[in-house]
Amino acid sequence: MLYDLIILGGGAAGIFAAINAKLTHPTANVLLLEKNAVLLTKVRISGGGRCNVTHACFEPKQLIKNYPRGEKELLGPFHVFGPADTIKWFESKGVLFKTEADGRIFPQTDQSETIIQALLQEAHGLAVLIKLTEHIEILENHASYFTLRTKKEIYQTTNLLLATGSSRQGYQWAEQLGHTIQKPVPSLFTFNVPASSLKHLSGVSIHPVRLQILGTKLFQEGPILITHFGFSGPAILKLSAWGSKYLHEQNYQTRLMINWVALSKEETFVKLQEAKTHFPHKTLLQKNLFDLPKNLWKTFLEILGISYKKRLIEISLQQLKNLAQKLTGDRYQVEGKTTHKQEFVTCGGVTLKEVDFKTMQSKICPRLFFAGEILDIDGITGGFNFQNAWTTGYIAGKSSL
């Protein structure tokens, strides 16, 4: 049989594209093929199993600023289907949401299964045909249809939609069909700092800090988490996203500068001087001027050879200058990265100028469509990558028939 549309990939983008294809064209024959035995794997594990569905950033011009790659291309699509539309769609299926202080949006159940069931029930209700453990061995493009061969069957379809995520095979198919692939490299990872003097403080969080990759213009501000292997937290993950290509080129060997107090060196020194003047008989540990965690503050003093029992009157101006330098220009040698194997995001994929973002159709190969992470689009942590999946899946699904 000749299908109207075959979608390769049963993740968020693929399932949402299938649903919207059937909603737009109820009589169309839509088939979704997934190579694994389960659907929606990343949805299941996202946010520690809670599923960070989207982000409470409802203005497209602001929303696109959260995408190191894809910012310009997503502006139009986010006007068509943005976070508010995502929330409305899931709420219409009975899902209730909550917004956390940082803008991340989760189902009230705190269970990713709530999102999975909403999607699968809708897909089944619309009679989307889904086949699992289907490994495509050969993909052929004919004048008016595509042929897909597995060990079990031969499928033919008028339209083909690739929603294969960061699968190497998906990139190979896109390349075979004429597309250029931007080299896939990891994004959203943590920094390994084997020589860190702070590893004994694993689990301590500091906010806000300013981060910079020395020798570059890459910087970020936000919360940081000290870990047993180095540094993590939102600011580190954001820095890794914007610096993903540079850091890959450097083989993840780089110098990280941390400004723990998010002030200039001069401002910090002035605050320390004022404390010495106004509270001469207090210790620096008693006058924690920057609201740093006590153990971190104590560690900095120990590293600099300043006794935390000494009163401020006994501490020299040079020692205060050294402390100001440490607090605002602390340097660490990064020696690699750590990614959560199943939750990682990939920078790279199908070159964006080769895709029409009004329809998500290829500009090179007629009747070929794309959605989700196969494109050279990636967002920072916070629900932005799922929003890309919902948006591109929605547009591709509606346009691909």
mmCIF file of C-alpha atoms in Angstrom:
data_model
loop_
_atom_site.group_PDB
_atom_site.id
_atom_site.type_symbol
_atom_site.label_atom_id
_atom_site.label_comp_id
_atom_site.label_asym_id
_atom_site.label_seq_id
_atom_site.Cartn_x
_atom_site.Cartn_y
_atom_site.Cartn_z
ATOM 1 C CA MET A 1 0.000 0.000 0.000
ATOM 2 C CA LEU A 2 1.103 3.566 -0.669
ATOM 3 C CA TYR A 3 0.925 5.605 2.524
ATOM 4 C CA ASP A 4 0.166 9.312 2.447
ATOM 5 C CA LEU A 5 2.782 9.972 5.123
ATOM 6 C CA ILE A 6 5.413 7.925 6.914
ATOM 7 C CA ILE A 7 7.111 9.417 9.952
ATOM 8 C CA LEU A 8 10.414 7.991 11.104
ATOM 9 C CA GLY A 9 10.951 8.467 14.841
ATOM 10 C CA GLY A 10 8.631 7.982 17.804
ATOM 11 C CA GLY A 11 9.845 10.784 20.008
ATOM 12 C CA ALA A 12 8.040 13.992 20.957
ATOM 13 C CA ALA A 13 8.379 15.607 17.507
ATOM 14 C CA GLY A 14 7.407 12.471 15.585
ATOM 15 C CA ILE A 15 4.334 11.623 17.667
ATOM 16 C CA PHE A 16 3.132 15.233 17.689
ATOM 17 C CA ALA A 17 3.614 15.465 13.914
ATOM 18 C CA ALA A 18 1.593 12.266 13.415
ATOM 19 C CA ILE A 19 -1.239 13.588 15.589
ATOM 20 C CA ASN A 20 -1.399 16.915 13.748
ATOM 21 C CA ALA A 21 -1.214 15.266 10.343
ATOM 22 C CA LYS A 22 -4.305 13.183 11.213
ATOM 23 C CA LEU A 23 -6.106 16.130 12.805
ATOM 24 C CA THR A 24 -5.583 18.120 9.592
ATOM 25 C CA HIS A 25 -6.319 15.226 7.204
ATOM 26 C CA PRO A 26 -8.432 12.633 9.096
ATOM 27 C CA THR A 27 -8.722 10.227 6.149
ATOM 28 C CA ALA A 28 -4.983 10.139 5.375
ATOM 29 C CA ASN A 29 -3.009 6.941 5.879
ATOM 30 C CA VAL A 30 -0.309 7.917 8.380
ATOM 31 C CA LEU A 31 2.291 5.428 9.587
ATOM 32 C CA LEU A 32 4.905 6.040 12.272
ATOM 33 C CA LEU A 33 7.931 3.738 12.427
ATOM 34 C CA GLU A 34 10.161 3.563 15.531
ATOM 35 C CA LYS A 35 13.374 1.522 15.660
ATOM 36 C CA ASN A 36 13.155 0.932 19.429
ATOM 37 C CA ALA A 37 10.643 -1.120 21.401
ATOM 38 C CA VAL A 38 9.272 1.946 23.237
ATOM 39 C CA LEU A 39 8.021 5.385 22.226
ATOM 40 C CA LEU A 40 8.781 8.806 23.718
ATOM 41 C CA THR A 41 11.975 7.747 25.534
ATOM 42 C CA LYS A 42 13.216 11.293 26.206
ATOM 43 C CA VAL A 43 9.787 12.409 27.386
ATOM 44 C CA ARG A 44 9.841 9.556 29.885
ATOM 45 C CA ILE A 45 13.198 10.505 31.444
ATOM 46 C CA SER A 46 13.081 14.297 31.036
ATOM 47 C CA GLY A 47 13.280 16.364 34.195
ATOM 48 C CA GLY A 48 14.086 13.361 36.353
ATOM 49 C CA GLY A 49 10.932 11.593 35.158
ATOM 50 C CA ARG A 50 8.725 14.666 35.641
ATOM 51 C CA CYS A 51 8.880 15.948 32.026
ATOM 52 C CA ASN A 52 9.667 19.634 31.611
ATOM 53 C CA VAL A 53 7.064 20.146 28.859
ATOM 54 C CA THR A 54 7.801 23.784 28.001
ATOM 55 C CA HIS A 55 8.783 27.140 29.508
ATOM 56 C CA ALA A 56 6.711 30.115 30.657
ATOM 57 C CA CYS A 57 8.212 32.448 28.063
ATOM 58 C CA PHE A 58 5.302 33.464 25.866
ATOM 59 C CA GLU A 59 6.819 36.225 23.732
ATOM 60 C CA PRO A 60 8.488 34.701 20.626
ATOM 61 C CA LYS A 61 11.189 37.394 20.465
ATOM 62 C CA GLN A 62 12.202 36.534 24.031
ATOM 63 C CA LEU A 63 11.722 32.797 23.573
ATOM 64 C CA ILE A 64 14.164 32.512 20.661
ATOM 65 C CA LYS A 65 16.977 33.922 22.832
ATOM 66 C CA ASN A 66 17.110 30.526 24.552
ATOM 67 C CA TYR A 67 18.325 28.762 21.405
ATOM 68 C CA PRO A 68 22.069 28.876 20.669
ATOM 69 C CA ARG A 69 21.222 27.467 17.233
ATOM 70 C CA GLY A 70 17.863 28.101 15.538
ATOM 71 C CA GLU A 71 17.137 31.517 17.032
ATOM 72 C CA LYS A 72 16.363 33.297 13.744
ATOM 73 C CA GLU A 73 14.544 30.367 12.130
ATOM 74 C CA LEU A 74 12.196 29.696 15.069
ATOM 75 C CA LEU A 75 10.743 33.198 15.326
ATOM 76 C CA GLY A 76 8.028 32.592 12.717
ATOM 77 C CA PRO A 77 7.169 29.055 13.918
ATOM 78 C CA PHE A 78 6.794 30.236 17.530
ATOM 79 C CA HIS A 79 4.151 32.730 16.356
ATOM 80 C CA VAL A 80 2.300 29.763 14.835
ATOM 81 C CA PHE A 81 2.629 27.378 17.790
ATOM 82 C CA GLY A 82 4.351 28.509 20.987
ATOM 83 C CA PRO A 83 4.358 27.590 24.686
ATOM 84 C CA ALA A 84 0.833 28.929 25.266
ATOM 85 C CA ASP A 85 -0.423 26.678 22.442
ATOM 86 C CA THR A 86 1.413 23.698 23.915
ATOM 87 C CA ILE A 87 -0.223 24.276 27.303
ATOM 88 C CA LYS A 88 -3.653 24.752 25.722
ATOM 89 C CA TRP A 89 -3.285 21.573 23.668
ATOM 90 C CA PHE A 90 -2.337 19.369 26.610
ATOM 91 C CA GLU A 91 -4.941 20.989 28.877
ATOM 92 C CA SER A 92 -7.577 20.085 26.290
ATOM 93 C CA LYS A 93 -6.523 16.443 26.889
ATOM 94 C CA GLY A 94 -7.013 16.830 30.649
ATOM 95 C CA VAL A 95 -3.407 17.587 31.641
ATOM 96 C CA LEU A 96 -2.983 20.202 34.394
ATOM 97 C CA PHE A 97 0.273 22.132 34.669
ATOM 98 C CA LYS A 98 2.311 23.994 37.264
ATOM 99 C CA THR A 99 4.960 26.657 36.651
ATOM 100 C CA GLU A 100 8.048 26.640 38.847
ATOM 101 C CA ALA A 101 9.884 29.755 40.014
ATOM 102 C CA ASP A 102 12.442 29.512 37.197
ATOM 103 C CA GLY A 103 9.733 29.317 34.505
ATOM 104 C CA ARG A 104 9.879 25.585 33.857
ATOM 105 C CA ILE A 105 6.473 24.015 33.299
ATOM 106 C CA PHE A 106 5.642 20.487 34.511
ATOM 107 C CA PRO A 107 2.460 18.424 34.735
ATOM 108 C CA GLN A 108 0.893 18.778 38.185
ATOM 109 C CA THR A 109 1.297 15.026 38.652
ATOM 110 C CA ASP A 110 5.110 15.373 38.401
ATOM 111 C CA GLN A 111 4.915 12.277 36.212
ATOM 112 C CA SER A 112 6.102 12.145 32.594
ATOM 113 C CA GLU A 113 3.640 9.290 32.102
ATOM 114 C CA THR A 114 0.851 11.910 32.193
ATOM 115 C CA ILE A 115 2.277 13.515 29.036
ATOM 116 C CA ILE A 116 2.991 10.169 27.373
ATOM 117 C CA GLN A 117 -0.560 8.943 27.905
ATOM 118 C CA ALA A 118 -2.065 12.182 26.592
ATOM 119 C CA LEU A 119 -0.029 11.871 23.383
ATOM 120 C CA LEU A 120 -0.540 8.149 22.828
ATOM 121 C CA GLN A 121 -4.272 8.216 23.580
ATOM 122 C CA GLU A 122 -4.693 11.010 21.039
ATOM 123 C CA ALA A 123 -2.594 9.178 18.438
ATOM 124 C CA HIS A 124 -4.543 5.951 18.908
ATOM 125 C CA GLY A 125 -7.867 7.781 18.886
ATOM 126 C CA LEU A 126 -6.962 9.294 15.518
ATOM 127 C CA ALA A 127 -5.967 5.870 14.151
ATOM 128 C CA VAL A 128 -2.298 6.677 13.634
ATOM 129 C CA LEU A 129 -0.651 3.378 12.743
ATOM 130 C CA ILE A 130 2.488 2.846 14.859
ATOM 131 C CA LYS A 131 5.023 0.063 14.378
ATOM 132 C CA LEU A 132 7.898 -0.551 16.789
ATOM 133 C CA THR A 133 11.300 -2.223 16.336
ATOM 134 C CA GLU A 134 11.330 -1.306 12.655
ATOM 135 C CA HIS A 135 14.900 -0.885 11.403
ATOM 136 C CA ILE A 136 15.024 0.804 8.006
ATOM 137 C CA GLU A 137 17.822 -0.773 5.965
ATOM 138 C CA ILE A 138 17.290 1.001 2.651
ATOM 139 C CA LEU A 139 15.613 4.316 1.833
ATOM 140 C CA GLU A 140 14.974 5.198 -1.812
ATOM 141 C CA ASN A 141 13.588 8.367 -3.355
ATOM 142 C CA HIS A 142 11.581 7.922 -6.549
ATOM 143 C CA ALA A 143 9.945 10.560 -8.716
ATOM 144 C CA SER A 144 6.704 10.681 -6.741
ATOM 145 C CA TYR A 145 7.187 8.447 -3.707
ATOM 146 C CA PHE A 146 9.720 7.030 -1.232
ATOM 147 C CA THR A 147 10.462 3.358 -0.591
ATOM 148 C CA LEU A 148 11.604 2.156 2.842
ATOM 149 C CA ARG A 149 12.849 -1.389 3.254
ATOM 150 C CA THR A 150 13.174 -3.259 6.546
ATOM 151 C CA LYS A 151 14.014 -6.926 7.114
ATOM 152 C CA LYS A 152 10.305 -7.601 7.467
ATOM 153 C CA GLU A 153 8.580 -5.328 4.960
ATOM 154 C CA ILE A 154 8.718 -2.814 2.160
ATOM 155 C CA TYR A 155 6.858 0.468 2.749
ATOM 156 C CA GLN A 156 6.009 3.145 0.213
ATOM 157 C CA THR A 157 4.857 6.683 0.940
ATOM 158 C CA THR A 158 4.106 9.871 -0.933
ATOM 159 C CA ASN A 159 5.493 12.037 1.886
ATOM 160 C CA LEU A 160 8.285 11.314 4.347
ATOM 161 C CA LEU A 161 8.947 13.060 7.659
ATOM 162 C CA LEU A 162 12.244 12.564 9.481
ATOM 163 C CA ALA A 163 11.933 13.051 13.252
ATOM 164 C CA THR A 164 14.839 10.823 14.189
ATOM 165 C CA GLY A 165 16.413 13.077 16.837
ATOM 166 C CA SER A 166 20.170 12.793 17.102
ATOM 167 C CA SER A 167 20.248 9.350 15.486
ATOM 168 C CA ARG A 168 23.259 8.926 13.211
ATOM 169 C CA GLN A 169 21.109 7.002 10.740
ATOM 170 C CA GLY A 170 18.679 9.917 10.519
ATOM 171 C CA TYR A 171 21.531 12.248 9.571
ATOM 172 C CA GLN A 172 22.707 9.719 6.969
ATOM 173 C CA TRP A 173 19.255 9.584 5.376
ATOM 174 C CA ALA A 174 19.028 13.372 5.263
ATOM 175 C CA GLU A 175 22.474 13.487 3.656
ATOM 176 C CA GLN A 176 21.516 10.782 1.167
ATOM 177 C CA LEU A 177 18.492 12.898 0.183
ATOM 178 C CA GLY A 178 20.723 15.890 -0.569
ATOM 179 C CA HIS A 179 21.078 17.708 2.748
ATOM 180 C CA THR A 180 24.165 19.123 4.441
ATOM 181 C CA ILE A 181 24.724 18.015 8.030
ATOM 182 C CA GLN A 182 26.332 20.328 10.557
ATOM 183 C CA LYS A 183 28.609 18.091 12.616
ATOM 184 C CA PRO A 184 26.676 16.767 15.644
ATOM 185 C CA VAL A 185 28.429 17.476 18.948
ATOM 186 C CA PRO A 186 27.130 17.372 22.537
ATOM 187 C CA SER A 187 25.388 20.342 24.115
ATOM 188 C CA LEU A 188 24.144 20.796 27.708
ATOM 189 C CA PHE A 189 26.906 19.098 29.660
ATOM 190 C CA THR A 190 28.701 19.603 32.951
ATOM 191 C CA PHE A 191 32.385 20.449 33.433
ATOM 192 C CA ASN A 192 34.938 18.030 34.843
ATOM 193 C CA VAL A 193 37.587 19.762 36.954
ATOM 194 C CA PRO A 194 39.772 17.012 38.464
ATOM 195 C CA ALA A 195 42.042 19.507 40.261
ATOM 196 C CA SER A 196 39.180 21.476 41.799
ATOM 197 C CA SER A 197 39.855 22.560 45.368
ATOM 198 C CA LEU A 198 36.100 22.589 46.033
ATOM 199 C CA LYS A 199 35.095 18.973 45.391
ATOM 200 C CA HIS A 200 34.632 18.367 49.136
ATOM 201 C CA LEU A 201 31.728 20.865 48.907
ATOM 202 C CA SER A 202 29.773 18.667 46.463
ATOM 203 C CA GLY A 203 26.093 19.581 46.535
ATOM 204 C CA VAL A 204 26.618 23.240 47.436
ATOM 205 C CA SER A 205 24.737 25.658 45.161
ATOM 206 C CA ILE A 206 25.582 29.354 44.642
ATOM 207 C CA HIS A 207 23.450 32.013 42.897
ATOM 208 C CA PRO A 208 24.138 34.175 41.079
ATOM 209 C CA VAL A 209 27.628 33.691 39.697
ATOM 210 C CA ARG A 210 29.244 34.935 36.481
ATOM 211 C CA LEU A 211 31.110 32.461 34.308
ATOM 212 C CA GLN A 212 33.483 32.983 31.406
ATOM 213 C CA ILE A 213 35.524 30.701 29.174
ATOM 214 C CA LEU A 214 38.866 32.479 29.200
ATOM 215 C CA GLY A 215 40.122 33.639 25.805
ATOM 216 C CA THR A 216 36.575 33.813 24.387
ATOM 217 C CA LYS A 217 33.471 35.981 24.563
ATOM 218 C CA LEU A 218 31.511 33.052 26.008
ATOM 219 C CA PHE A 219 29.980 34.014 29.341
ATOM 220 C CA GLN A 220 26.903 33.227 31.388
ATOM 221 C CA GLU A 221 25.272 34.241 34.674
ATOM 222 C CA GLY A 222 23.083 32.185 36.976
ATOM 223 C CA PRO A 223 23.159 29.369 39.555
ATOM 224 C CA ILE A 224 26.127 26.984 39.744
ATOM 225 C CA LEU A 225 26.384 23.661 41.572
ATOM 226 C CA ILE A 226 29.633 22.303 42.975
ATOM 227 C CA THR A 227 29.939 18.561 42.315
ATOM 228 C CA HIS A 228 32.333 15.754 43.163
ATOM 229 C CA PHE A 229 33.699 15.963 39.613
ATOM 230 C CA GLY A 230 33.682 19.741 39.062
ATOM 231 C CA PHE A 231 30.781 22.058 38.273
ATOM 232 C CA SER A 232 27.175 21.732 37.132
ATOM 233 C CA GLY A 233 23.963 23.751 37.463
ATOM 234 C CA PRO A 234 21.973 25.954 35.061
ATOM 235 C CA ALA A 235 24.740 28.495 34.380
ATOM 236 C CA ILE A 236 27.236 25.752 33.471
ATOM 237 C CA LEU A 237 24.703 23.991 31.227
ATOM 238 C CA LYS A 238 23.884 27.254 29.437
ATOM 239 C CA LEU A 239 27.577 27.998 28.962
ATOM 240 C CA SER A 240 28.098 24.518 27.519
ATOM 241 C CA ALA A 241 25.237 25.063 25.064
ATOM 242 C CA TRP A 242 26.546 28.342 23.679
ATOM 243 C CA GLY A 243 30.103 27.061 23.742
ATOM 244 C CA SER A 244 29.398 23.538 22.475
ATOM 245 C CA LYS A 245 31.229 23.845 19.142
ATOM 246 C CA TYR A 246 34.198 25.746 20.584
ATOM 247 C CA LEU A 247 34.539 23.349 23.516
ATOM 248 C CA HIS A 248 34.360 20.346 21.177
ATOM 249 C CA GLU A 249 37.161 21.857 19.083
ATOM 250 C CA GLN A 250 39.200 22.263 22.279
ATOM 251 C CA ASN A 251 38.538 18.630 23.216
ATOM 252 C CA TYR A 252 36.839 20.007 26.354
ATOM 253 C CA GLN A 253 40.141 21.343 27.692
ATOM 254 C CA THR A 254 39.695 24.980 28.673
ATOM 255 C CA ARG A 255 40.058 27.566 31.438
ATOM 256 C CA LEU A 256 36.925 28.563 33.330
ATOM 257 C CA MET A 257 36.754 31.803 35.300
ATOM 258 C CA ILE A 258 34.157 32.095 38.056
ATOM 259 C CA ASN A 259 33.017 35.358 39.598
ATOM 260 C CA TRP A 260 31.360 34.030 42.751
ATOM 261 C CA VAL A 261 29.821 37.352 43.799
ATOM 262 C CA ALA A 262 28.713 38.760 40.394
ATOM 263 C CA LEU A 263 30.450 42.061 41.210
ATOM 264 C CA SER A 264 33.560 43.742 39.836
ATOM 265 C CA LYS A 265 36.881 43.244 41.618
ATOM 266 C CA GLU A 266 36.830 46.929 42.601
ATOM 267 C CA GLU A 267 33.298 46.773 44.055
ATOM 268 C CA THR A 268 34.211 43.650 45.992
ATOM 269 C CA PHE A 269 37.367 45.203 47.440
ATOM 270 C CA VAL A 270 35.431 48.312 48.486
ATOM 271 C CA LYS A 271 32.881 46.161 50.344
ATOM 272 C CA LEU A 272 35.685 44.326 52.139
ATOM 273 C CA GLN A 273 37.383 47.636 53.051
ATOM 274 C CA GLU A 274 34.121 49.054 54.381
ATOM 275 C CA ALA A 275 33.608 45.949 56.511
ATOM 276 C CA LYS A 276 37.125 46.356 57.932
ATOM 277 C CA THR A 277 36.356 49.997 58.769
ATOM 278 C CA HIS A 278 32.885 49.501 60.244
ATOM 279 C CA PHE A 279 33.278 46.068 61.869
ATOM 280 C CA PRO A 280 36.976 45.864 62.853
ATOM 281 C CA HIS A 281 36.432 43.342 65.630
ATOM 282 C CA LYS A 282 34.331 40.923 63.589
ATOM 283 C CA THR A 283 35.898 37.968 61.729
ATOM 284 C CA LEU A 284 35.414 37.498 57.985
ATOM 285 C CA LEU A 285 33.443 34.369 58.772
ATOM 286 C CA GLN A 286 31.091 36.405 60.951
ATOM 287 C CA LYS A 287 30.823 39.131 58.294
ATOM 288 C CA ASN A 288 29.994 36.988 55.267
ATOM 289 C CA LEU A 289 29.356 40.029 53.084
ATOM 290 C CA PHE A 290 28.285 38.177 49.969
ATOM 291 C CA ASP A 291 25.876 35.568 51.363
ATOM 292 C CA LEU A 292 28.092 32.735 50.180
ATOM 293 C CA PRO A 293 27.606 29.307 51.787
ATOM 294 C CA LYS A 294 29.638 29.272 55.023
ATOM 295 C CA ASN A 295 31.791 26.280 54.034
ATOM 296 C CA LEU A 296 32.644 27.823 50.659
ATOM 297 C CA TRP A 297 33.575 31.153 52.297
ATOM 298 C CA LYS A 298 35.710 29.271 54.829
ATOM 299 C CA THR A 299 37.435 27.309 52.043
ATOM 300 C CA PHE A 300 38.348 30.486 50.142
ATOM 301 C CA LEU A 301 39.913 31.953 53.301
ATOM 302 C CA GLU A 302 41.881 28.741 53.915
ATOM 303 C CA ILE A 303 43.146 28.658 50.304
ATOM 304 C CA LEU A 304 44.412 32.239 50.699
ATOM 305 C CA GLY A 305 46.006 31.538 54.078
ATOM 306 C CA ILE A 306 43.656 33.901 55.919
ATOM 307 C CA SER A 307 42.602 32.537 59.289
ATOM 308 C CA TYR A 308 38.822 32.660 59.556
ATOM 309 C CA LYS A 309 39.295 33.305 63.294
ATOM 310 C CA LYS A 310 41.204 36.551 62.644
ATOM 311 C CA ARG A 311 39.368 39.808 63.226
ATOM 312 C CA LEU A 312 39.090 42.187 60.271
ATOM 313 C CA ILE A 313 41.387 44.701 61.964
ATOM 314 C CA GLU A 314 44.143 42.044 61.847
ATOM 315 C CA ILE A 315 43.751 41.368 58.117
ATOM 316 C CA SER A 316 45.911 43.437 55.772
ATOM 317 C CA LEU A 317 44.594 45.358 52.776
ATOM 318 C CA GLN A 318 46.733 43.133 50.538
ATOM 319 C CA GLN A 319 44.962 40.068 51.909
ATOM 320 C CA LEU A 320 41.605 41.746 51.211
ATOM 321 C CA LYS A 321 42.795 42.505 47.659
ATOM 322 C CA ASN A 322 43.740 38.839 47.244
ATOM 323 C CA LEU A 323 40.306 37.828 48.519
ATOM 324 C CA ALA A 324 38.585 40.221 46.106
ATOM 325 C CA GLN A 325 40.616 38.697 43.256
ATOM 326 C CA LYS A 326 39.666 35.164 44.333
ATOM 327 C CA LEU A 327 35.969 36.004 44.626
ATOM 328 C CA THR A 328 35.746 37.706 41.231
ATOM 329 C CA GLY A 329 38.372 35.950 39.097
ATOM 330 C CA ASP A 330 38.624 32.373 40.379
ATOM 331 C CA ARG A 331 40.147 30.123 37.698
ATOM 332 C CA TYR A 332 39.788 26.400 37.067
ATOM 333 C CA GLN A 333 41.161 24.026 34.448
ATOM 334 C CA VAL A 334 38.345 22.095 32.754
ATOM 335 C CA GLU A 335 39.466 18.609 31.711
ATOM 336 C CA GLY A 336 36.435 17.108 29.983
ATOM 337 C CA LYS A 337 32.675 16.908 30.245
ATOM 338 C CA THR A 338 29.952 14.721 31.697
ATOM 339 C CA THR A 339 26.576 14.152 30.056
ATOM 340 C CA HIS A 340 23.582 12.244 31.344
ATOM 341 C CA LYS A 341 23.627 9.518 28.716
ATOM 342 C CA GLN A 342 19.893 9.488 27.982
ATOM 343 C CA GLU A 343 19.124 13.179 28.527
ATOM 344 C CA PHE A 344 21.826 14.789 26.421
ATOM 345 C CA VAL A 345 21.051 17.320 23.704
ATOM 346 C CA THR A 346 22.917 17.484 20.408
ATOM 347 C CA CYS A 347 24.112 20.614 18.656
ATOM 348 C CA GLY A 348 24.289 20.056 14.895
ATOM 349 C CA GLY A 349 22.098 18.346 12.320
ATOM 350 C CA VAL A 350 20.344 19.325 9.102
ATOM 351 C CA THR A 351 21.490 22.765 7.906
ATOM 352 C CA LEU A 352 18.656 25.194 8.613
ATOM 353 C CA LYS A 353 18.869 27.232 5.396
ATOM 354 C CA GLU A 354 17.929 24.039 3.518
ATOM 355 C CA VAL A 355 14.505 23.870 5.232
ATOM 356 C CA ASP A 356 11.380 26.002 4.731
ATOM 357 C CA PHE A 357 10.276 26.868 8.266
ATOM 358 C CA LYS A 358 6.773 27.808 7.149
ATOM 359 C CA THR A 359 6.129 24.144 6.316
ATOM 360 C CA MET A 360 9.224 22.277 7.619
ATOM 361 C CA GLN A 361 9.631 20.900 4.100
ATOM 362 C CA SER A 362 13.032 20.379 2.538
ATOM 363 C CA LYS A 363 14.064 23.006 -0.010
ATOM 364 C CA ILE A 364 16.169 20.327 -1.700
ATOM 365 C CA CYS A 365 14.020 17.192 -1.750
ATOM 366 C CA PRO A 366 10.276 17.635 -2.451
ATOM 367 C CA ARG A 367 7.851 15.831 -0.083
ATOM 368 C CA LEU A 368 10.550 15.432 2.580
ATOM 369 C CA PHE A 369 9.876 17.086 5.966
ATOM 370 C CA PHE A 370 11.784 17.492 9.209
ATOM 371 C CA ALA A 371 10.851 17.987 12.872
ATOM 372 C CA GLY A 372 12.719 18.100 16.160
ATOM 373 C CA GLU A 373 16.328 17.523 17.022
ATOM 374 C CA ILE A 374 17.418 16.188 13.605
ATOM 375 C CA LEU A 375 17.594 19.874 12.678
ATOM 376 C CA ASP A 376 20.568 22.008 13.688
ATOM 377 C CA ILE A 377 18.516 23.475 16.548
ATOM 378 C CA ASP A 378 19.136 23.165 20.252
ATOM 379 C CA GLY A 379 17.889 25.034 23.274
ATOM 380 C CA ILE A 380 19.242 25.544 26.751
ATOM 381 C CA THR A 381 17.838 23.594 29.670
ATOM 382 C CA GLY A 382 14.345 24.530 30.857
ATOM 383 C CA GLY A 383 11.807 23.000 28.448
ATOM 384 C CA PHE A 384 13.057 24.763 25.322
ATOM 385 C CA ASN A 385 14.096 21.615 23.464
ATOM 386 C CA PHE A 386 10.657 20.089 23.929
ATOM 387 C CA GLN A 387 9.053 23.314 22.713
ATOM 388 C CA ASN A 388 11.116 23.025 19.531
ATOM 389 C CA ALA A 389 9.774 19.467 19.147
ATOM 390 C CA TRP A 390 6.124 20.505 19.657
ATOM 391 C CA THR A 391 6.426 23.512 17.333
ATOM 392 C CA THR A 392 8.250 21.874 14.436
ATOM 393 C CA GLY A 393 6.181 18.696 14.848
ATOM 394 C CA TYR A 394 2.965 20.706 14.714
ATOM 395 C CA ILE A 395 3.957 22.594 11.550
ATOM 396 C CA ALA A 396 5.458 19.574 9.795
ATOM 397 C CA GLY A 397 2.432 17.413 10.610
ATOM 398 C CA LYS A 398 -0.056 19.963 9.261
ATOM 399 C CA SER A 399 2.024 20.660 6.139
ATOM 400 C CA SER A 400 3.145 17.185 5.137
ATOM 401 C CA LEU A 401 -0.039 16.016 3.419
#
